[in-house]
Amino acid sequence: ELEPIRPRTCRNRCIFCFVDQLPRGLRRSLYVKDEDYRLSFLYGNYITLTDLSDEDFERIFAQRLSPLYVSVHSTDPEVRSFMLGRKGIPDIRGQLKRLVEGGIRVHAQVVLCPGINDGGHLDGTLQDLARMHPGVASVAVVPVGLTEHRQGLYPLRPVGPEEAERTLEQIADWQGRFLRELGTRFAFASDEFYILAGKEFPAEEDYEGFPQLEDGVGMARKFLETFGRRSRELPGRVPPLSIALVTGTAFGPVMEKLARKVESRVEGLSLRPVVVENRLLGKSVTVSGLLSGGDILRALEEKDPGDCVLLPPNCVNDDGLLLDDLRPEDLALRLGVPVRVGSYDLVGAITEAVLAKGS
């Protein structure tokens, strides 16, 4: 049996580090700041490359650890050094070039911090990275995530609706240019930008196979497309069943529309989206993947949970634990109804709940 990997930990002091913004009392694994190229290859974890040695590069080449996922944020050495909270770090452009020339494919990430690496800085970063295509295969641009637990940390501000709209326009301009010059859109904005700006998500084909799905790029569109394809498989009638669909505030309006569509097609089925406000991390954290068991319980206890509760699949880890170490079984015990972890296939999750009720 293989021993579990002991991850190398991060020595950076990033001004936007999400781990530094977590309250105490959550599951222990959340406080681990990993900076391990092995986990980047195996699980798509983003690494900065700041402490990669020559021996590490050689090992990556020898073992063909490709693709790797790299947090770039900025290709301007001064800006990147400031964002990572460290002086004297290697120039990321040289490191990426070395990986690419060694045959390693890279997916890059930019965490956008207003006033720091946006605007012209983002233009320069995208341009620098595009020069290394196809070795650098894609770039995800995501808005900085800020919780209410930032006491003593660098005073960052969140991306607002107008900034989100400007960034989307900026990325769209670059996508048009990249499509002409490289044959790919190359740079992709995360779903949060579209939600913040109140814009429709791009078409499925615009995501080019979803290379940055785990970074929240195209997850909403993939969910909607899967629903559209599978919805015709829904039965016309089921025994009376009420399902509570747990979601974060960002995806609440989308889930409400889908619920009404399903109800109009399936007699006997009631779908009630339960939009959970994130009190643990703060109202500005709107994604379902960062909902705690306590917040979910509070929201469901304030409303009727119905006959069954479906949790979003990304709010539990591989061990079935929510952020605060609660399990779906713990919620079921408190609520007195089954609590199931759903999937990105809403029709499949609903069908399973219907079958479980009938068994």
Coordinates of C-alpha atoms in Angstrom, one line a residue:
E1 CA 0.0 0.0 0.0
L2 CA 1.3 3.4 -1.0
E3 CA 2.0 5.9 1.8
P4 CA -0.1 9.1 1.5
I5 CA 1.8 12.1 0.1
R6 CA 3.0 14.5 2.8
P7 CA 2.5 17.8 0.9
R8 CA 5.1 20.4 0.8
T9 CA 3.7 23.5 2.4
C10 CA 3.7 27.1 1.0
R11 CA 6.2 29.6 2.2
N12 CA 4.6 32.6 0.5
R13 CA 2.6 35.2 2.4
C14 CA 0.0 36.0 -0.3
I15 CA -2.0 39.1 0.4
F16 CA -5.2 37.3 -0.8
C17 CA -4.5 33.9 0.8
F18 CA -7.9 32.3 1.6
V19 CA -6.5 30.0 4.3
D20 CA -5.4 33.1 6.3
Q21 CA -9.0 34.3 6.1
L22 CA -10.6 31.2 7.7
P23 CA -12.0 31.2 11.2
R24 CA -11.0 28.6 13.7
G25 CA -12.8 25.3 14.2
L26 CA -13.1 24.1 10.6
R27 CA -11.8 20.7 9.3
R28 CA -8.1 20.5 9.7
S29 CA -7.2 19.9 6.1
L30 CA -8.5 23.4 5.2
Y31 CA -5.6 25.0 7.1
V32 CA -2.9 23.2 5.0
K33 CA -1.3 25.5 2.5
D34 CA 0.1 23.1 0.0
E35 CA 2.7 24.0 -2.6
D36 CA 3.4 20.6 -4.1
Y37 CA 3.9 19.9 -7.8
R38 CA 2.8 16.3 -7.2
L39 CA -0.6 17.4 -5.9
S40 CA -0.8 19.8 -8.8
F41 CA -0.4 17.0 -11.3
L42 CA -2.6 14.5 -9.4
Y43 CA -5.5 16.8 -8.3
G44 CA -5.1 20.0 -10.2
N45 CA -4.0 22.0 -7.1
Y46 CA -2.5 25.4 -8.1
I47 CA 1.1 26.0 -7.2
T48 CA 3.3 29.2 -7.5
L49 CA 6.6 27.5 -8.4
T50 CA 8.4 29.9 -6.0
D51 CA 10.4 27.2 -4.2
L52 CA 10.9 24.8 -7.1
S53 CA 14.6 23.6 -7.2
D54 CA 16.6 22.4 -10.2
E55 CA 16.1 18.8 -8.8
D56 CA 12.4 19.4 -8.8
F57 CA 12.4 20.5 -12.4
E58 CA 14.4 17.4 -13.4
R59 CA 12.0 15.2 -11.5
I60 CA 9.0 16.8 -13.2
F61 CA 10.6 16.2 -16.6
A62 CA 11.7 12.7 -15.9
Q63 CA 8.3 11.6 -14.6
R64 CA 6.4 13.6 -17.2
L65 CA 4.2 15.3 -14.6
S66 CA 1.9 17.1 -17.1
P67 CA -0.2 19.1 -16.9
L68 CA 0.6 21.3 -14.0
Y69 CA -1.6 24.1 -12.6
V70 CA 0.2 27.3 -11.8
S71 CA -0.9 30.4 -9.9
V72 CA 0.6 33.2 -12.0
H73 CA -1.4 36.2 -10.9
S74 CA 0.9 38.6 -12.7
T75 CA 4.0 38.2 -15.0
D76 CA 5.3 41.6 -13.7
P77 CA 8.0 40.6 -11.2
E78 CA 7.3 43.5 -8.9
V79 CA 3.6 43.0 -8.9
R80 CA 3.8 39.2 -8.4
S81 CA 6.4 39.6 -5.6
F82 CA 4.1 42.0 -3.8
M83 CA 1.0 39.7 -4.2
L84 CA 2.9 36.7 -3.0
G85 CA 4.4 38.6 -0.1
R86 CA 8.0 37.6 -0.9
K87 CA 11.0 39.3 -2.3
G88 CA 13.6 37.6 -4.5
I89 CA 11.4 35.0 -6.0
P90 CA 12.2 33.6 -9.5
D91 CA 10.7 35.3 -12.5
I92 CA 7.6 33.2 -13.3
R93 CA 8.1 33.8 -17.1
G94 CA 11.5 32.0 -17.0
Q95 CA 10.1 29.2 -14.9
L96 CA 7.1 28.7 -17.2
K97 CA 9.4 28.7 -20.2
R98 CA 11.6 26.1 -18.7
L99 CA 8.5 23.8 -18.0
V100 CA 7.1 24.3 -21.5
E101 CA 10.5 23.7 -23.2
G102 CA 10.7 20.5 -21.1
G103 CA 7.4 19.3 -22.6
I104 CA 5.2 20.1 -19.6
R105 CA 1.8 21.5 -20.3
V106 CA 0.6 24.3 -18.0
H107 CA -2.8 25.7 -17.0
A108 CA -2.4 29.1 -15.4
Q109 CA -4.5 31.0 -12.9
V110 CA -4.9 34.8 -12.2
V111 CA -6.6 35.8 -9.0
L112 CA -7.8 39.3 -9.8
C113 CA -7.3 41.9 -7.1
P114 CA -8.8 45.3 -7.9
G115 CA -6.2 48.0 -8.3
I116 CA -3.3 45.6 -8.1
N117 CA -3.1 43.2 -11.1
D118 CA -6.1 44.2 -13.1
G119 CA -6.5 46.6 -16.1
G120 CA -3.2 47.1 -17.9
H121 CA -1.4 44.6 -15.7
L122 CA -3.9 41.9 -16.7
D123 CA -3.3 42.8 -20.4
G124 CA 0.5 42.3 -19.9
T125 CA 0.0 39.0 -18.1
L126 CA -2.3 37.5 -20.7
Q127 CA 0.0 38.7 -23.5
D128 CA 3.1 37.2 -21.8
L129 CA 1.4 33.8 -21.2
A130 CA 0.0 33.7 -24.7
R131 CA 3.5 33.9 -26.1
M132 CA 4.1 30.5 -24.5
H133 CA 1.0 28.8 -26.0
P134 CA 0.5 25.9 -26.6
G135 CA 2.7 24.9 -23.7
V136 CA 0.7 27.3 -21.5
A137 CA -2.6 25.8 -22.6
S138 CA -5.1 28.1 -20.8
V139 CA -5.6 30.9 -18.3
A140 CA -8.4 31.2 -15.7
V141 CA -9.1 34.6 -14.4
V142 CA -11.0 34.5 -11.0
P143 CA -12.1 37.3 -8.7
V144 CA -10.3 37.5 -5.3
G145 CA -12.3 35.7 -2.6
L146 CA -12.6 37.7 0.6
T147 CA -14.2 36.6 3.9
E148 CA -15.1 38.6 7.0
H149 CA -12.1 37.3 8.8
R150 CA -9.4 39.6 7.5
Q151 CA -8.3 41.3 10.6
G152 CA -4.7 42.4 10.4
L153 CA -4.5 41.4 6.7
Y154 CA -3.8 43.6 3.6
P155 CA -6.8 45.8 2.9
L156 CA -8.1 44.3 -0.3
R157 CA -11.5 45.1 -1.8
P158 CA -13.8 42.7 -3.7
V159 CA -14.5 42.9 -7.4
G160 CA -17.7 44.9 -7.9
P161 CA -20.3 44.7 -10.6
E162 CA -18.8 47.4 -12.8
E163 CA -15.3 46.0 -12.5
A164 CA -16.6 42.6 -13.3
E165 CA -18.3 43.9 -16.4
R166 CA -15.1 45.7 -17.5
T167 CA -13.0 42.6 -16.9
L168 CA -15.4 40.5 -19.0
E169 CA -15.2 43.0 -21.8
Q170 CA -11.4 43.0 -21.5
I171 CA -11.2 39.2 -21.6
A172 CA -13.6 39.0 -24.5
D173 CA -11.4 41.4 -26.5
W174 CA -8.4 39.2 -25.8
Q175 CA -10.4 36.0 -26.6
G176 CA -11.2 37.4 -30.1
R177 CA -7.5 38.2 -30.7
F178 CA -6.3 34.9 -29.4
L179 CA -8.9 33.0 -31.5
R180 CA -7.5 34.7 -34.6
E181 CA -3.8 34.3 -33.7
L182 CA -3.7 31.0 -31.7
G183 CA -6.9 29.2 -32.7
T184 CA -8.1 29.2 -29.1
R185 CA -9.8 31.7 -26.8
F186 CA -7.0 30.8 -24.3
A187 CA -8.2 33.1 -21.4
F188 CA -11.4 32.3 -19.6
A189 CA -13.3 34.2 -16.9
S190 CA -14.7 32.3 -13.9
D191 CA -18.5 32.0 -13.5
E192 CA -18.4 34.5 -10.6
F193 CA -17.6 37.4 -13.0
Y194 CA -20.7 36.7 -15.0
I195 CA -22.8 36.5 -11.8
L196 CA -21.3 39.7 -10.4
A197 CA -21.9 41.6 -13.7
G198 CA -25.4 40.1 -14.2
K199 CA -24.4 38.6 -17.6
E200 CA -25.4 35.4 -19.3
F201 CA -22.9 32.5 -19.1
P202 CA -21.1 31.9 -22.4
A203 CA -22.2 29.0 -24.7
E204 CA -20.8 25.6 -24.1
E205 CA -18.6 25.6 -27.1
D206 CA -17.0 28.9 -26.0
Y207 CA -15.4 27.0 -23.1
E208 CA -13.5 24.7 -25.5
G209 CA -13.8 21.5 -23.5
F210 CA -13.7 23.2 -20.0
P211 CA -10.0 23.1 -19.3
Q212 CA -10.4 25.1 -16.1
L213 CA -13.6 23.6 -14.8
E214 CA -12.3 22.9 -11.2
D215 CA -11.4 26.6 -10.9
G216 CA -15.0 27.5 -11.4
V217 CA -14.7 28.3 -15.1
G218 CA -17.8 27.0 -16.9
M219 CA -19.3 25.0 -14.1
A220 CA -22.6 26.8 -14.4
R221 CA -22.8 26.3 -18.1
K222 CA -21.9 22.7 -17.9
F223 CA -24.6 22.2 -15.2
L224 CA -27.2 24.0 -17.4
E225 CA -26.3 22.0 -20.5
T226 CA -26.4 18.7 -18.7
F227 CA -29.8 19.6 -17.4
G228 CA -31.0 20.6 -20.8
R229 CA -29.9 17.3 -22.3
R230 CA -31.3 15.1 -19.5
S231 CA -34.5 16.9 -18.8
R232 CA -36.4 15.0 -21.5
E233 CA -35.8 11.8 -19.4
L234 CA -37.9 13.2 -16.5
P235 CA -41.1 11.2 -15.8
G236 CA -44.4 13.0 -16.4
R237 CA -45.6 12.0 -12.9
V238 CA -44.2 10.8 -9.6
P239 CA -45.7 10.1 -6.2
P240 CA -46.0 13.3 -4.2
L241 CA -42.4 14.4 -3.2
S242 CA -41.0 17.7 -1.9
I243 CA -37.2 18.2 -2.3
A244 CA -35.2 21.1 -0.9
L245 CA -32.3 22.1 -3.2
V246 CA -29.6 23.7 -1.2
T247 CA -27.5 26.3 -3.0
G248 CA -25.4 29.4 -2.4
T249 CA -26.6 32.9 -3.0
A250 CA -24.7 33.2 -6.3
F251 CA -26.5 30.4 -8.0
G252 CA -29.9 30.9 -6.3
P253 CA -31.7 32.6 -9.3
V254 CA -30.5 30.0 -11.7
M255 CA -31.6 27.2 -9.5
E256 CA -35.0 28.9 -9.1
K257 CA -35.6 28.9 -12.8
L258 CA -34.5 25.2 -13.2
A259 CA -36.8 24.2 -10.3
R260 CA -39.8 25.9 -12.0
K261 CA -39.0 24.1 -15.3
V262 CA -38.9 20.7 -13.6
E263 CA -42.1 21.3 -11.7
S264 CA -43.9 22.2 -14.9
R265 CA -42.9 18.9 -16.4
V266 CA -43.3 16.5 -13.5
E267 CA -46.7 16.2 -11.7
G268 CA -46.4 15.5 -8.0
L269 CA -42.8 16.9 -7.6
S270 CA -42.1 20.0 -5.6
L271 CA -38.6 21.5 -5.9
R272 CA -37.8 24.3 -3.4
P273 CA -34.4 26.0 -3.8
V274 CA -33.1 26.9 -0.3
V275 CA -30.6 29.8 -0.8
V276 CA -28.1 29.7 2.1
E277 CA -26.4 32.8 3.3
N278 CA -22.8 32.2 4.3
R279 CA -22.7 33.5 7.9
L280 CA -19.5 31.5 8.7
L281 CA -17.3 33.2 6.2
G282 CA -19.4 36.3 5.4
K283 CA -22.1 37.4 3.0
S284 CA -19.5 38.2 0.3
V285 CA -18.8 34.5 0.0
T286 CA -21.6 33.3 -2.3
V287 CA -20.5 30.0 -3.8
S288 CA -22.1 26.7 -2.7
G289 CA -18.7 25.0 -2.3
L290 CA -18.0 27.0 0.8
L291 CA -21.2 26.4 2.7
S292 CA -20.9 25.0 6.2
G293 CA -23.2 22.5 7.8
G294 CA -24.2 25.0 10.4
D295 CA -25.4 27.5 7.9
I296 CA -27.2 24.9 5.9
L297 CA -28.9 23.6 9.0
R298 CA -29.9 27.1 10.0
A299 CA -31.5 27.8 6.6
L300 CA -33.3 24.5 6.5
E301 CA -34.6 24.8 10.1
E302 CA -36.1 28.2 9.2
K303 CA -38.0 26.6 6.3
D304 CA -39.7 23.2 5.8
P305 CA -37.0 20.8 4.5
G306 CA -39.7 18.8 2.8
D307 CA -39.3 15.0 2.2
C308 CA -35.7 15.1 1.2
V309 CA -32.7 17.5 1.0
L310 CA -30.2 17.7 -1.9
L311 CA -26.8 19.2 -1.1
P312 CA -24.6 20.7 -3.8
P313 CA -21.9 18.2 -4.6
N314 CA -19.0 20.6 -4.0
C315 CA -19.8 21.4 -0.4
V316 CA -18.5 18.1 0.9
N317 CA -14.9 16.7 0.5
D318 CA -13.9 13.2 -0.5
D319 CA -14.4 12.1 3.1
G320 CA -18.0 13.3 3.0
L321 CA -17.3 16.2 5.4
L322 CA -18.7 19.8 5.2
L323 CA -16.5 22.8 6.1
D324 CA -17.2 22.5 9.8
D325 CA -16.7 18.7 10.0
L326 CA -20.4 17.9 9.9
R327 CA -21.7 15.1 7.7
P328 CA -24.9 14.9 5.7
E329 CA -26.0 12.2 8.1
D330 CA -25.6 14.8 11.0
L331 CA -27.9 17.1 9.1
A332 CA -30.4 14.4 8.5
L333 CA -30.5 13.5 12.2
R334 CA -31.3 17.1 13.1
L335 CA -33.8 17.6 10.4
G336 CA -35.6 14.3 10.5
V337 CA -35.5 13.8 6.7
P338 CA -32.9 12.2 4.3
V339 CA -30.1 14.5 3.3
R340 CA -28.4 13.4 0.1
V341 CA -25.3 14.8 -1.7
G342 CA -26.5 15.8 -5.2
S343 CA -24.5 15.9 -8.4
Y344 CA -23.9 18.2 -11.3
D345 CA -26.5 16.2 -13.1
L346 CA -29.7 17.7 -11.5
V347 CA -32.0 15.3 -13.4
G348 CA -30.0 12.3 -12.2
A349 CA -30.0 13.5 -8.6
I350 CA -33.7 14.1 -8.7
T351 CA -34.4 10.7 -10.2
E352 CA -32.3 9.0 -7.5
A353 CA -34.2 10.9 -4.8
V354 CA -37.6 9.8 -6.3
L355 CA -36.4 6.2 -6.5
A356 CA -35.1 6.3 -2.9
K357 CA -38.5 7.6 -1.7
G358 CA -40.3 4.8 -3.5
S359 CA -38.0 2.0 -2.1

